[in-house]
Amino acid sequence: MSSVSEFQKLFIQLDGSPLSKIHALKDFGNSLFRQHQFDFAGDCYDKACRQLCVNLKDRNYFDLNSTVSLAISLCLNLAACSIKLRAFDGALIICSMVLTFFPNNSKALFRKAVALRNLNRISEACVILKEAQALEPHNKDIIRELNEVCSPRD
């Protein structure tokens, strides 16, 4: 699937389960992200977040742990799209929101640091990257970013 119209057809054909539609939106967003269609991927993640919020009242479809994990994943995917689209303020807001509730989320810390770096807030980015590295000392992306951002410049 490579177009939004194809997704709309699929979305209509899905069963009535709100959760299946939310997962379909996320999966389609992931596919679009891999194709570098970050605007459309972000739209999918945003729509999935909205659907999740709207449908939370129907507890038959959701359990708390999987709902929270899905919400975090959607938010962080949306932040990744924001970074790719150079909407660093948006990515910073999204990651900060996730970190308000889950301060040890290393992916949120990493993406927040990337946004801060691109906003030229280097010292803040270094602090956040060090927090992320403390949580995931062997994460290659964190180490690479830490070396690029926090290394002393000659």
mmCIF file of C-alpha atoms in Angstrom:
data_model
loop_
_atom_site.group_PDB
_atom_site.id
_atom_site.type_symbol
_atom_site.label_atom_id
_atom_site.label_comp_id
_atom_site.label_asym_id
_atom_site.label_seq_id
_atom_site.Cartn_x
_atom_site.Cartn_y
_atom_site.Cartn_z
ATOM 1 C CA MET A 1 0.000 0.000 0.000
ATOM 2 C CA SER A 2 1.442 3.312 -0.951
ATOM 3 C CA SER A 3 -1.350 5.844 -1.201
ATOM 4 C CA VAL A 4 -3.757 7.416 1.198
ATOM 5 C CA SER A 5 -6.729 6.408 -0.970
ATOM 6 C CA GLU A 6 -5.668 2.763 -0.695
ATOM 7 C CA PHE A 7 -5.579 3.144 3.055
ATOM 8 C CA GLN A 8 -9.039 4.729 3.123
ATOM 9 C CA LYS A 9 -10.404 1.689 1.296
ATOM 10 C CA LEU A 10 -8.716 -0.657 3.765
ATOM 11 C CA PHE A 11 -9.913 1.373 6.737
ATOM 12 C CA ILE A 12 -13.535 1.144 5.610
ATOM 13 C CA GLN A 13 -13.209 -2.633 5.136
ATOM 14 C CA LEU A 14 -11.866 -3.291 8.641
ATOM 15 C CA ASP A 15 -14.137 -4.790 11.240
ATOM 16 C CA GLY A 16 -15.885 -2.448 13.632
ATOM 17 C CA SER A 17 -13.322 -2.829 16.403
ATOM 18 C CA PRO A 18 -11.885 0.576 17.256
ATOM 19 C CA LEU A 19 -8.645 -1.046 18.366
ATOM 20 C CA SER A 20 -8.131 -2.781 15.029
ATOM 21 C CA LYS A 21 -8.636 0.527 13.229
ATOM 22 C CA ILE A 22 -6.163 2.275 15.518
ATOM 23 C CA HIS A 23 -3.574 -0.438 14.902
ATOM 24 C CA ALA A 24 -4.247 -0.258 11.158
ATOM 25 C CA LEU A 25 -3.643 3.501 11.217
ATOM 26 C CA LYS A 26 -0.392 2.970 13.112
ATOM 27 C CA ASP A 27 0.773 0.216 10.766
ATOM 28 C CA PHE A 28 -0.056 2.292 7.716
ATOM 29 C CA GLY A 29 1.770 5.262 9.263
ATOM 30 C CA ASN A 30 4.791 3.013 9.800
ATOM 31 C CA SER A 31 4.667 1.974 6.153
ATOM 32 C CA LEU A 32 4.461 5.598 5.018
ATOM 33 C CA PHE A 33 7.327 6.546 7.344
ATOM 34 C CA ARG A 34 9.536 3.868 5.775
ATOM 35 C CA GLN A 35 8.659 5.393 2.392
ATOM 36 C CA HIS A 36 9.743 8.839 3.658
ATOM 37 C CA GLN A 37 6.193 10.170 3.426
ATOM 38 C CA PHE A 38 6.468 11.840 6.805
ATOM 39 C CA ASP A 39 3.493 14.217 6.389
ATOM 40 C CA PHE A 40 1.088 11.377 5.665
ATOM 41 C CA ALA A 41 2.639 9.138 8.325
ATOM 42 C CA GLY A 42 2.184 11.908 10.880
ATOM 43 C CA ASP A 43 -1.442 12.275 9.800
ATOM 44 C CA CYS A 44 -1.980 8.554 10.414
ATOM 45 C CA TYR A 45 -0.398 8.683 13.876
ATOM 46 C CA ASP A 46 -2.376 11.800 14.757
ATOM 47 C CA LYS A 47 -5.648 10.224 13.619
ATOM 48 C CA ALA A 48 -4.829 7.050 15.558
ATOM 49 C CA CYS A 49 -4.180 9.119 18.715
ATOM 50 C CA ARG A 50 -7.492 10.901 18.272
ATOM 51 C CA GLN A 51 -9.317 7.607 17.717
ATOM 52 C CA LEU A 52 -7.701 6.171 20.822
ATOM 53 C CA CYS A 53 -8.870 9.132 22.910
ATOM 54 C CA VAL A 54 -12.398 9.036 21.494
ATOM 55 C CA ASN A 55 -12.759 5.310 22.083
ATOM 56 C CA LEU A 56 -11.287 5.092 25.570
ATOM 57 C CA LYS A 57 -14.768 5.332 27.025
ATOM 58 C CA ASP A 58 -15.543 1.884 25.612
ATOM 59 C CA ARG A 59 -13.544 -0.254 28.003
ATOM 60 C CA ASN A 60 -14.547 -3.478 26.241
ATOM 61 C CA TYR A 61 -11.801 -2.922 23.670
ATOM 62 C CA PHE A 62 -8.964 -1.636 25.831
ATOM 63 C CA ASP A 63 -6.855 -2.751 28.727
ATOM 64 C CA LEU A 64 -4.817 -0.113 30.509
ATOM 65 C CA ASN A 65 -1.290 -1.436 29.882
ATOM 66 C CA SER A 66 -1.684 -2.019 26.171
ATOM 67 C CA THR A 67 -3.520 1.295 25.755
ATOM 68 C CA VAL A 68 -0.739 3.224 27.472
ATOM 69 C CA SER A 69 1.917 1.443 25.399
ATOM 70 C CA LEU A 70 0.011 2.168 22.209
ATOM 71 C CA ALA A 71 -0.451 5.836 23.139
ATOM 72 C CA ILE A 72 3.262 6.254 23.897
ATOM 73 C CA SER A 73 4.238 4.543 20.655
ATOM 74 C CA LEU A 74 1.901 6.762 18.621
ATOM 75 C CA CYS A 75 3.203 9.908 20.309
ATOM 76 C CA LEU A 76 6.837 8.967 19.756
ATOM 77 C CA ASN A 77 6.150 8.063 16.128
ATOM 78 C CA LEU A 78 4.516 11.463 15.700
ATOM 79 C CA ALA A 79 7.602 13.066 17.276
ATOM 80 C CA ALA A 80 9.827 11.167 14.822
ATOM 81 C CA CYS A 81 7.764 12.550 11.931
ATOM 82 C CA SER A 82 8.044 16.041 13.392
ATOM 83 C CA ILE A 83 11.827 15.697 13.534
ATOM 84 C CA LYS A 84 11.983 14.476 9.926
ATOM 85 C CA LEU A 85 9.808 17.435 8.887
ATOM 86 C CA ARG A 86 12.054 19.804 10.866
ATOM 87 C CA ALA A 87 9.165 20.726 13.180
ATOM 88 C CA PHE A 88 11.454 20.564 16.193
ATOM 89 C CA ASP A 89 9.223 22.608 18.503
ATOM 90 C CA GLY A 90 6.425 20.101 17.924
ATOM 91 C CA ALA A 91 8.717 17.147 18.589
ATOM 92 C CA LEU A 92 9.937 18.828 21.771
ATOM 93 C CA ILE A 93 6.369 19.314 23.024
ATOM 94 C CA ILE A 94 5.377 15.722 22.269
ATOM 95 C CA CYS A 95 8.465 14.214 23.904
ATOM 96 C CA SER A 96 8.144 16.482 26.937
ATOM 97 C CA MET A 97 4.538 15.364 27.345
ATOM 98 C CA VAL A 98 5.540 11.688 27.268
ATOM 99 C CA LEU A 99 8.364 12.357 29.725
ATOM 100 C CA THR A 100 5.978 14.085 32.133
ATOM 101 C CA PHE A 101 4.301 10.736 32.691
ATOM 102 C CA PHE A 102 7.208 8.400 31.877
ATOM 103 C CA PRO A 103 10.471 10.166 32.786
ATOM 104 C CA ASN A 104 12.570 7.071 32.081
ATOM 105 C CA ASN A 105 11.451 6.577 28.494
ATOM 106 C CA SER A 106 14.793 6.518 26.689
ATOM 107 C CA LYS A 107 13.259 6.933 23.226
ATOM 108 C CA ALA A 108 11.421 10.085 24.351
ATOM 109 C CA LEU A 109 14.637 11.373 25.926
ATOM 110 C CA PHE A 110 16.583 10.666 22.735
ATOM 111 C CA ARG A 111 14.071 12.369 20.459
ATOM 112 C CA LYS A 112 13.790 15.320 22.826
ATOM 113 C CA ALA A 113 17.572 15.688 22.696
ATOM 114 C CA VAL A 114 17.539 15.558 18.885
ATOM 115 C CA ALA A 115 14.893 18.290 18.835
ATOM 116 C CA LEU A 116 16.866 20.392 21.334
ATOM 117 C CA ARG A 117 20.043 19.972 19.300
ATOM 118 C CA ASN A 118 18.279 21.171 16.171
ATOM 119 C CA LEU A 119 16.883 24.131 18.089
ATOM 120 C CA ASN A 120 20.509 24.943 18.964
ATOM 121 C CA ARG A 121 19.927 24.228 22.658
ATOM 122 C CA ILE A 122 23.093 22.166 22.860
ATOM 123 C CA SER A 123 23.724 22.144 26.612
ATOM 124 C CA GLU A 124 20.148 20.974 27.283
ATOM 125 C CA ALA A 125 20.506 18.294 24.605
ATOM 126 C CA CYS A 126 23.690 17.009 26.282
ATOM 127 C CA VAL A 127 21.984 16.724 29.674
ATOM 128 C CA ILE A 128 19.073 14.807 28.152
ATOM 129 C CA LEU A 129 21.382 12.528 26.148
ATOM 130 C CA LYS A 130 23.311 11.661 29.305
ATOM 131 C CA GLU A 131 20.027 10.718 30.981
ATOM 132 C CA ALA A 132 19.140 8.520 28.008
ATOM 133 C CA GLN A 133 22.573 6.880 28.052
ATOM 134 C CA ALA A 134 22.234 6.115 31.757
ATOM 135 C CA LEU A 135 19.070 4.181 30.894
ATOM 136 C CA GLU A 136 20.502 2.505 27.772
ATOM 137 C CA PRO A 137 24.308 2.540 27.990
ATOM 138 C CA HIS A 138 24.807 0.444 24.837
ATOM 139 C CA ASN A 139 22.300 2.154 22.538
ATOM 140 C CA LYS A 140 24.284 3.045 19.411
ATOM 141 C CA ASP A 141 22.018 5.938 18.394
ATOM 142 C CA ILE A 142 22.319 7.555 21.818
ATOM 143 C CA ILE A 143 26.103 7.075 21.861
ATOM 144 C CA ARG A 144 26.470 8.509 18.350
ATOM 145 C CA GLU A 145 24.342 11.549 19.152
ATOM 146 C CA LEU A 146 26.154 12.047 22.459
ATOM 147 C CA ASN A 147 29.519 12.005 20.684
ATOM 148 C CA GLU A 148 28.331 14.437 18.008
ATOM 149 C CA VAL A 149 26.550 16.868 20.303
ATOM 150 C CA CYS A 150 28.514 16.804 23.532
ATOM 151 C CA SER A 151 32.092 16.400 22.352
ATOM 152 C CA PRO A 152 34.338 19.351 23.070
ATOM 153 C CA ARG A 153 34.905 21.431 19.952
ATOM 154 C CA ASP A 154 38.403 22.598 19.091
#
